[in-house]
mmCIF file of C-alpha atoms in Angstrom:
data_model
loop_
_atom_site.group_PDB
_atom_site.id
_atom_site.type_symbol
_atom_site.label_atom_id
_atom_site.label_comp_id
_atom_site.label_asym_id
_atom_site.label_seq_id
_atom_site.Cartn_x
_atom_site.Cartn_y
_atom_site.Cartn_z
ATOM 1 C CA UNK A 1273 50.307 -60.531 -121.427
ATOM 2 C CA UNK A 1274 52.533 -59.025 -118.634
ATOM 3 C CA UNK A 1275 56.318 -59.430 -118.360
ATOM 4 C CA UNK A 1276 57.053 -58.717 -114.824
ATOM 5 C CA UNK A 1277 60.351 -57.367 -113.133
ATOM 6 C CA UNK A 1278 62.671 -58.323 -116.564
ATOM 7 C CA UNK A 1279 66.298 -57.450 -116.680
ATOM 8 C CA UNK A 1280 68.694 -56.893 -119.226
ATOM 9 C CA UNK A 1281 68.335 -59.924 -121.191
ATOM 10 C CA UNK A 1282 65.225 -60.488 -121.053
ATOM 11 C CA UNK A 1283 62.961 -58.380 -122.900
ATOM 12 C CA UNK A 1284 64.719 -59.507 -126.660
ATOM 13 C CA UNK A 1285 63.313 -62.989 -125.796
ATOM 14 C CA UNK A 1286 59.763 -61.688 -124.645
ATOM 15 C CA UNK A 1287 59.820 -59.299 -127.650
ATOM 16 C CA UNK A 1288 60.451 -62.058 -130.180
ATOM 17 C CA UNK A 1289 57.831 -64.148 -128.386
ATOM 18 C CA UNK A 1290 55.394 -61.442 -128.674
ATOM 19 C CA UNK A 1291 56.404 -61.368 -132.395
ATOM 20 C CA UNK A 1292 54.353 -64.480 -133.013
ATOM 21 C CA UNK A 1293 51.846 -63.766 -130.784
ATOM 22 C CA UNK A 1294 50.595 -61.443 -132.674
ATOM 23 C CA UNK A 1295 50.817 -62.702 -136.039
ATOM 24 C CA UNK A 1296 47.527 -65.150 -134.658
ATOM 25 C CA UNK A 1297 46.409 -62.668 -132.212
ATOM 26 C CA UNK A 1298 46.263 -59.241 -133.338
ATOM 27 C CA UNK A 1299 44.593 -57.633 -130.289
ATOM 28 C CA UNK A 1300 47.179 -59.097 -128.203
ATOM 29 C CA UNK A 1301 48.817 -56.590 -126.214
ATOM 30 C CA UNK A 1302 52.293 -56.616 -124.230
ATOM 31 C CA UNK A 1303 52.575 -54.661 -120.859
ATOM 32 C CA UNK A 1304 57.063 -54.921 -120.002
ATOM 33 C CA UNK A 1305 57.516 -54.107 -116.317
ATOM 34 C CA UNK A 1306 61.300 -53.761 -115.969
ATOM 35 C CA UNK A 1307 62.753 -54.455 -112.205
ATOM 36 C CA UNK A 1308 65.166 -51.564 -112.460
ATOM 37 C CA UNK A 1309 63.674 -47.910 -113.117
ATOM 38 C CA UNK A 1310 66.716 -46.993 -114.649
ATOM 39 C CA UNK A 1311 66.058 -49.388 -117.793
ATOM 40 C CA UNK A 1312 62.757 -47.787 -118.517
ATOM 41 C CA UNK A 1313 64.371 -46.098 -121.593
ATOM 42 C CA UNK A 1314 66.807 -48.618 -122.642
ATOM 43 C CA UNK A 1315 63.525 -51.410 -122.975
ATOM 44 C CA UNK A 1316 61.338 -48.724 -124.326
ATOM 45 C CA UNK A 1317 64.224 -48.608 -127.080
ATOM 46 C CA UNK A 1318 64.478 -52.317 -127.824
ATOM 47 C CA UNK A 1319 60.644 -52.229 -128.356
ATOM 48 C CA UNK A 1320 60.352 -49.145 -130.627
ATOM 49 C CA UNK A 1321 63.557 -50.883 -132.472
ATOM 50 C CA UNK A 1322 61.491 -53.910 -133.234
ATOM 51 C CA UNK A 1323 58.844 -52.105 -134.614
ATOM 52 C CA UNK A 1324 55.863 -51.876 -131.890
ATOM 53 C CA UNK A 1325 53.944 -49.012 -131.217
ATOM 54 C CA UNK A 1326 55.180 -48.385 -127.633
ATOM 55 C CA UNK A 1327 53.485 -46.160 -125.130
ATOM 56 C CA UNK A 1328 54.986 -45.873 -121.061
ATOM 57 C CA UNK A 1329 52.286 -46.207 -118.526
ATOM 58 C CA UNK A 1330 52.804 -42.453 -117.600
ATOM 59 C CA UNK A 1331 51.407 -41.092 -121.030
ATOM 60 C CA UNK A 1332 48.260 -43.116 -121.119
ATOM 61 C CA UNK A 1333 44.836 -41.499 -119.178
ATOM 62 C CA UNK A 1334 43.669 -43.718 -115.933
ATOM 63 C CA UNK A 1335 40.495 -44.486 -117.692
ATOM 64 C CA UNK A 1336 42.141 -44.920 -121.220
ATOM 65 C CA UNK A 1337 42.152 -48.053 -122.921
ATOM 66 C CA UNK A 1338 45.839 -48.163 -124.860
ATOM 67 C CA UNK A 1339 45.983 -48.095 -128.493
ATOM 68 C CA UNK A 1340 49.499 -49.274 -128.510
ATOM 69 C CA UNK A 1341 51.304 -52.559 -128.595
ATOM 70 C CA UNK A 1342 53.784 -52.405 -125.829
ATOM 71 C CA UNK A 1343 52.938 -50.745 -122.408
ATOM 72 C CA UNK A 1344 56.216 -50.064 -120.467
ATOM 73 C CA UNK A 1345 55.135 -49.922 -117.110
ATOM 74 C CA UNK A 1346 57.198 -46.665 -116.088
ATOM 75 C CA UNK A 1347 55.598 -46.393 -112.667
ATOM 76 C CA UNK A 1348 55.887 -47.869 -109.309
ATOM 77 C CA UNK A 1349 53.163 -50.024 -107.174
ATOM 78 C CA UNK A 1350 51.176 -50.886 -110.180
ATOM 79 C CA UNK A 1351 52.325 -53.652 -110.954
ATOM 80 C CA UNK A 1352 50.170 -56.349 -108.868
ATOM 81 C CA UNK A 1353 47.006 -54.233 -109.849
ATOM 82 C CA UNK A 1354 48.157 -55.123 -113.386
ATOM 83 C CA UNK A 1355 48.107 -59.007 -112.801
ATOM 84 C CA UNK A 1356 44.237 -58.814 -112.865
ATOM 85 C CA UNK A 1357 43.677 -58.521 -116.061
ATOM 86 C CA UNK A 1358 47.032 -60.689 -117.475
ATOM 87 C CA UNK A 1359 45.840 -63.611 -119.910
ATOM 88 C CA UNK A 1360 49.658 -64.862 -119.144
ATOM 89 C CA UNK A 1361 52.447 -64.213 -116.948
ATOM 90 C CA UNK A 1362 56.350 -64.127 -117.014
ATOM 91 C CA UNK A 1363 57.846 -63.432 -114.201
ATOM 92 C CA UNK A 1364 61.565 -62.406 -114.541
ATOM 93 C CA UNK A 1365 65.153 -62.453 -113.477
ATOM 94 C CA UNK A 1366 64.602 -66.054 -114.301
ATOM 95 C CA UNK A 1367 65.262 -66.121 -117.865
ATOM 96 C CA UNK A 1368 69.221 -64.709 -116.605
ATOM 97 C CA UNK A 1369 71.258 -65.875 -113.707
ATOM 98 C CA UNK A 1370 69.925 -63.552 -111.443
ATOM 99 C CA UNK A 1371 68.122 -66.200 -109.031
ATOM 100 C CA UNK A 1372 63.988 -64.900 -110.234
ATOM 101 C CA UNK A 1373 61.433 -63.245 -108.370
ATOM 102 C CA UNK A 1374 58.514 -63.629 -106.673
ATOM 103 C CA UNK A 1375 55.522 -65.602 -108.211
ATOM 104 C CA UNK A 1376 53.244 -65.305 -105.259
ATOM 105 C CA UNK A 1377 52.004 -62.299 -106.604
ATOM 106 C CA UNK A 1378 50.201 -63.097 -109.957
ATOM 107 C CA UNK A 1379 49.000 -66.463 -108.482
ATOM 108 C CA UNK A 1380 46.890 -64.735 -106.120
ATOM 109 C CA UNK A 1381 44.749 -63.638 -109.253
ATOM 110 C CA UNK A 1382 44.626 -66.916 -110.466
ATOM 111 C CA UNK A 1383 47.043 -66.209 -113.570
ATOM 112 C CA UNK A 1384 48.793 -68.906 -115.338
ATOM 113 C CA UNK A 1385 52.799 -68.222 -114.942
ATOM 114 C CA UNK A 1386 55.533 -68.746 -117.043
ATOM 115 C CA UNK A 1387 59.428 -68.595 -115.769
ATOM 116 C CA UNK A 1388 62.772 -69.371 -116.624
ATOM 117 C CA UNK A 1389 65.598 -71.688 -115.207
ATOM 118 C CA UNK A 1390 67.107 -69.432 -112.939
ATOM 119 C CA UNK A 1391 64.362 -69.425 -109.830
ATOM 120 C CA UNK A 1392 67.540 -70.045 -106.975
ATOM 121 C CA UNK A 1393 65.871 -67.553 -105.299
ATOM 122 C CA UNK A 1394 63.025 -68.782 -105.011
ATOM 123 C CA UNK A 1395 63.749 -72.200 -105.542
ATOM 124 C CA UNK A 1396 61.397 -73.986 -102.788
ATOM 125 C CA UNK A 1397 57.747 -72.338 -104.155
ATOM 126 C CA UNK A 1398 59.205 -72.200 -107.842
ATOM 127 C CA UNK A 1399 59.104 -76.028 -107.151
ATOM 128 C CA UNK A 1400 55.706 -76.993 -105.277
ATOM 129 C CA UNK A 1401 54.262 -74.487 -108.221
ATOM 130 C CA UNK A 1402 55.753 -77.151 -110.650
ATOM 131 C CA UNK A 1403 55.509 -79.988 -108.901
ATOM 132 C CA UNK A 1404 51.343 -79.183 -108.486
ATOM 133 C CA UNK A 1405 50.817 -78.276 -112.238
ATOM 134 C CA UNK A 1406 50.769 -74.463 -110.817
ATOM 135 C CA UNK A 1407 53.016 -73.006 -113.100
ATOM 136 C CA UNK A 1408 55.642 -73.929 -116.119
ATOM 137 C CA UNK A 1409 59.337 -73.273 -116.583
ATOM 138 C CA UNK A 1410 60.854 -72.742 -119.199
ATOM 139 C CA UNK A 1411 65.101 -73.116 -120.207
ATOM 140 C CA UNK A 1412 65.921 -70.714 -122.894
ATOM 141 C CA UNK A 1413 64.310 -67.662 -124.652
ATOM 142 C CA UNK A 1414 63.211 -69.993 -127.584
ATOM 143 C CA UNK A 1415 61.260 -72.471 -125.189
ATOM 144 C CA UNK A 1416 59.631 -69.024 -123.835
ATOM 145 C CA UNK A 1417 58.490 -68.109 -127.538
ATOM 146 C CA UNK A 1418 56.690 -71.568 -128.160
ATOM 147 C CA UNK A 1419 54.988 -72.122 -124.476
ATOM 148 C CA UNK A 1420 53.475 -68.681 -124.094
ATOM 149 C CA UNK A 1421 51.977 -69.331 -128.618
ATOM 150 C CA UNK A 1422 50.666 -72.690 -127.154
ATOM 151 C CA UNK A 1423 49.370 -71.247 -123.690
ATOM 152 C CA UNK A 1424 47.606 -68.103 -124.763
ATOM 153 C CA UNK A 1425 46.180 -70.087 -127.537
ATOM 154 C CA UNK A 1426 44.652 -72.527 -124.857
ATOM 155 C CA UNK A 1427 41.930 -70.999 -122.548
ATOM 156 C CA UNK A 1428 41.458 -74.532 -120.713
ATOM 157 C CA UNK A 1429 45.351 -74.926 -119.774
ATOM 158 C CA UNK A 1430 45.294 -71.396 -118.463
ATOM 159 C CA UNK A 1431 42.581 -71.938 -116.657
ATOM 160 C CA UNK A 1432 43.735 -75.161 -115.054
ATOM 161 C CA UNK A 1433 47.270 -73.415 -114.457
ATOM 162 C CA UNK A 1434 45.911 -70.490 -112.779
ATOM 163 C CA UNK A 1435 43.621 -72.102 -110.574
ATOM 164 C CA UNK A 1436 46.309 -74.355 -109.023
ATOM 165 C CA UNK A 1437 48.137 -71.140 -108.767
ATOM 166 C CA UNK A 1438 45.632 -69.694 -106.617
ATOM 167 C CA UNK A 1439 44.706 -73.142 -105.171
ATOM 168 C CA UNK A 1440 48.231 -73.597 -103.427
ATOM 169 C CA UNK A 1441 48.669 -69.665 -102.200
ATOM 170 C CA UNK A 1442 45.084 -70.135 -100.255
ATOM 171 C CA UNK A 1443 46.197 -73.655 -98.767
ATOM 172 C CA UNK A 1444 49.502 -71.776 -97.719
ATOM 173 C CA UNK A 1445 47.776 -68.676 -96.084
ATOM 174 C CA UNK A 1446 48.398 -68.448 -92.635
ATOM 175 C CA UNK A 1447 51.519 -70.104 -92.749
ATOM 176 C CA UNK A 1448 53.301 -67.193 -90.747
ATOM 177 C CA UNK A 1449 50.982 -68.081 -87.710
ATOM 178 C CA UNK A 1450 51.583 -71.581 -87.620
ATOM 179 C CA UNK A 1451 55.328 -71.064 -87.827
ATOM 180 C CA UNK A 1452 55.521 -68.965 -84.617
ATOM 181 C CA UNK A 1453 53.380 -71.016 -83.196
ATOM 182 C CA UNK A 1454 55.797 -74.340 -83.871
ATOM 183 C CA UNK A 1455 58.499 -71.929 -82.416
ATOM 184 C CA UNK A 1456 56.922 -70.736 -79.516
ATOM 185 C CA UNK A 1457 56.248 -74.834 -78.518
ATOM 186 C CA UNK A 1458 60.219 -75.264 -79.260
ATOM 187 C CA UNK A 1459 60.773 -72.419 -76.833
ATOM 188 C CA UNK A 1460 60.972 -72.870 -72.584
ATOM 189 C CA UNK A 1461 57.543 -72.171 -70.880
ATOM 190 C CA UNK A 1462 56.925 -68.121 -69.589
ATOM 191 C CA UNK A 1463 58.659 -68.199 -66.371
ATOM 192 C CA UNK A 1464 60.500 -65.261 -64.564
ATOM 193 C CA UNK A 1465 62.794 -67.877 -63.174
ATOM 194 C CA UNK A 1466 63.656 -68.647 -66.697
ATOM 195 C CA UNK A 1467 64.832 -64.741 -67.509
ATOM 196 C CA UNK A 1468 68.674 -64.796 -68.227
ATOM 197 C CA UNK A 1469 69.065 -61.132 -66.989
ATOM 198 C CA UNK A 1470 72.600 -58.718 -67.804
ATOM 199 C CA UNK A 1471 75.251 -58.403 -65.963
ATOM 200 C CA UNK A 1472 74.963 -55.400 -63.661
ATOM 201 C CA UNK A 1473 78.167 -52.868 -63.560
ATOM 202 C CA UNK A 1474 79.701 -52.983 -59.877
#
């Protein structure tokens, strides 16, 4: 499971979640990416303080498969690699009033996503994702705990989440094209006669 771009807040909730995880799921492993390089330490902390076997991304070999239970993701431009090979995703600064992040980016892997009540940011995809059975939200840290137990315990829901994920970014590709294109037909036709030129210094 991957907790992407969390801030201060955050990672307690995703922590505890993980908590009973992996009293069913034993292999399960956590990779925390923080948003803010300077919190590398301070989440590396909380998860040594609640008992995991943390490594950060920087000590582990390329071609190593980690022996730990919580990955801090110390590096950056990994991080959409990483979605890949998520079972789960929760995508953060949506857990705090901090307006989320983008979800774009694990649901071009297909991944089911998880986020909180705080998606002002993003508010306009956070809500076609819902409103197409492409994602779930979530409204407090204890809500996070029980939906991400139920989801990873349910390949079929995954599966059904993540491929409406993917489902609405391809039906949405290209949408930069077709917007100029609706502006250009708003705009007057190519003529020099149409030129509003400066004013030239006399």
């Amino acid at each position: 499971m991957i907790a992407a771009s969390t801030l201060k807040g955050e990672e307690d909730a995703i922590l505890e979640a993980f908590q009973r995880i992996r009293a069913t799921m034993t292999n399960a492993l956590l990779i925390i990416a923080p948003r803010k390089p300077q919190r590398f330490d301070d989440v590396e902390r909380l998860a040594r303080r609640a008992g995991w076997n943390v490594a950060r991304r920087t000590e582990l070999r390329v071609d190593a498969e980690p022996r730990h239970d919580v990955v801090i993701l110390d590096t950056i431009g990994e991080l959409a690699q990483l979605y890949q090979v998520a079972t789960a995703v929760f995508v953060g600064g949506s857990l705090v009033d901090s307006g989320g992040h983008n979800i774009l980016e694990p649901a071009v892997f297909g991944k089911p996503i998880v986020f909180g009540p705080y998606m002002q940011n993003f508010a306009e995809i956070a809500r076609t994702f819902l409103d197409n059975d492409a994602a779930i939200q979530v409204r407090t840290g204890r809500e996070l705990d029980s939906v991400l137990l139920e989801l990873l315990g349910d390949p079929v829901r995954r599966a059904r989440l993540g491929a409406a994920a993917r489902a609405l970014v391809e039906a949405n590709r290209g949408a930069r094209m077709k917007t100029l294109s609706a502006i250009a037909q708003l705009l007057p036709p190519d003529d020099p006669a149409n030129v509003v030129r400066p004013f030239r210094r006399v």
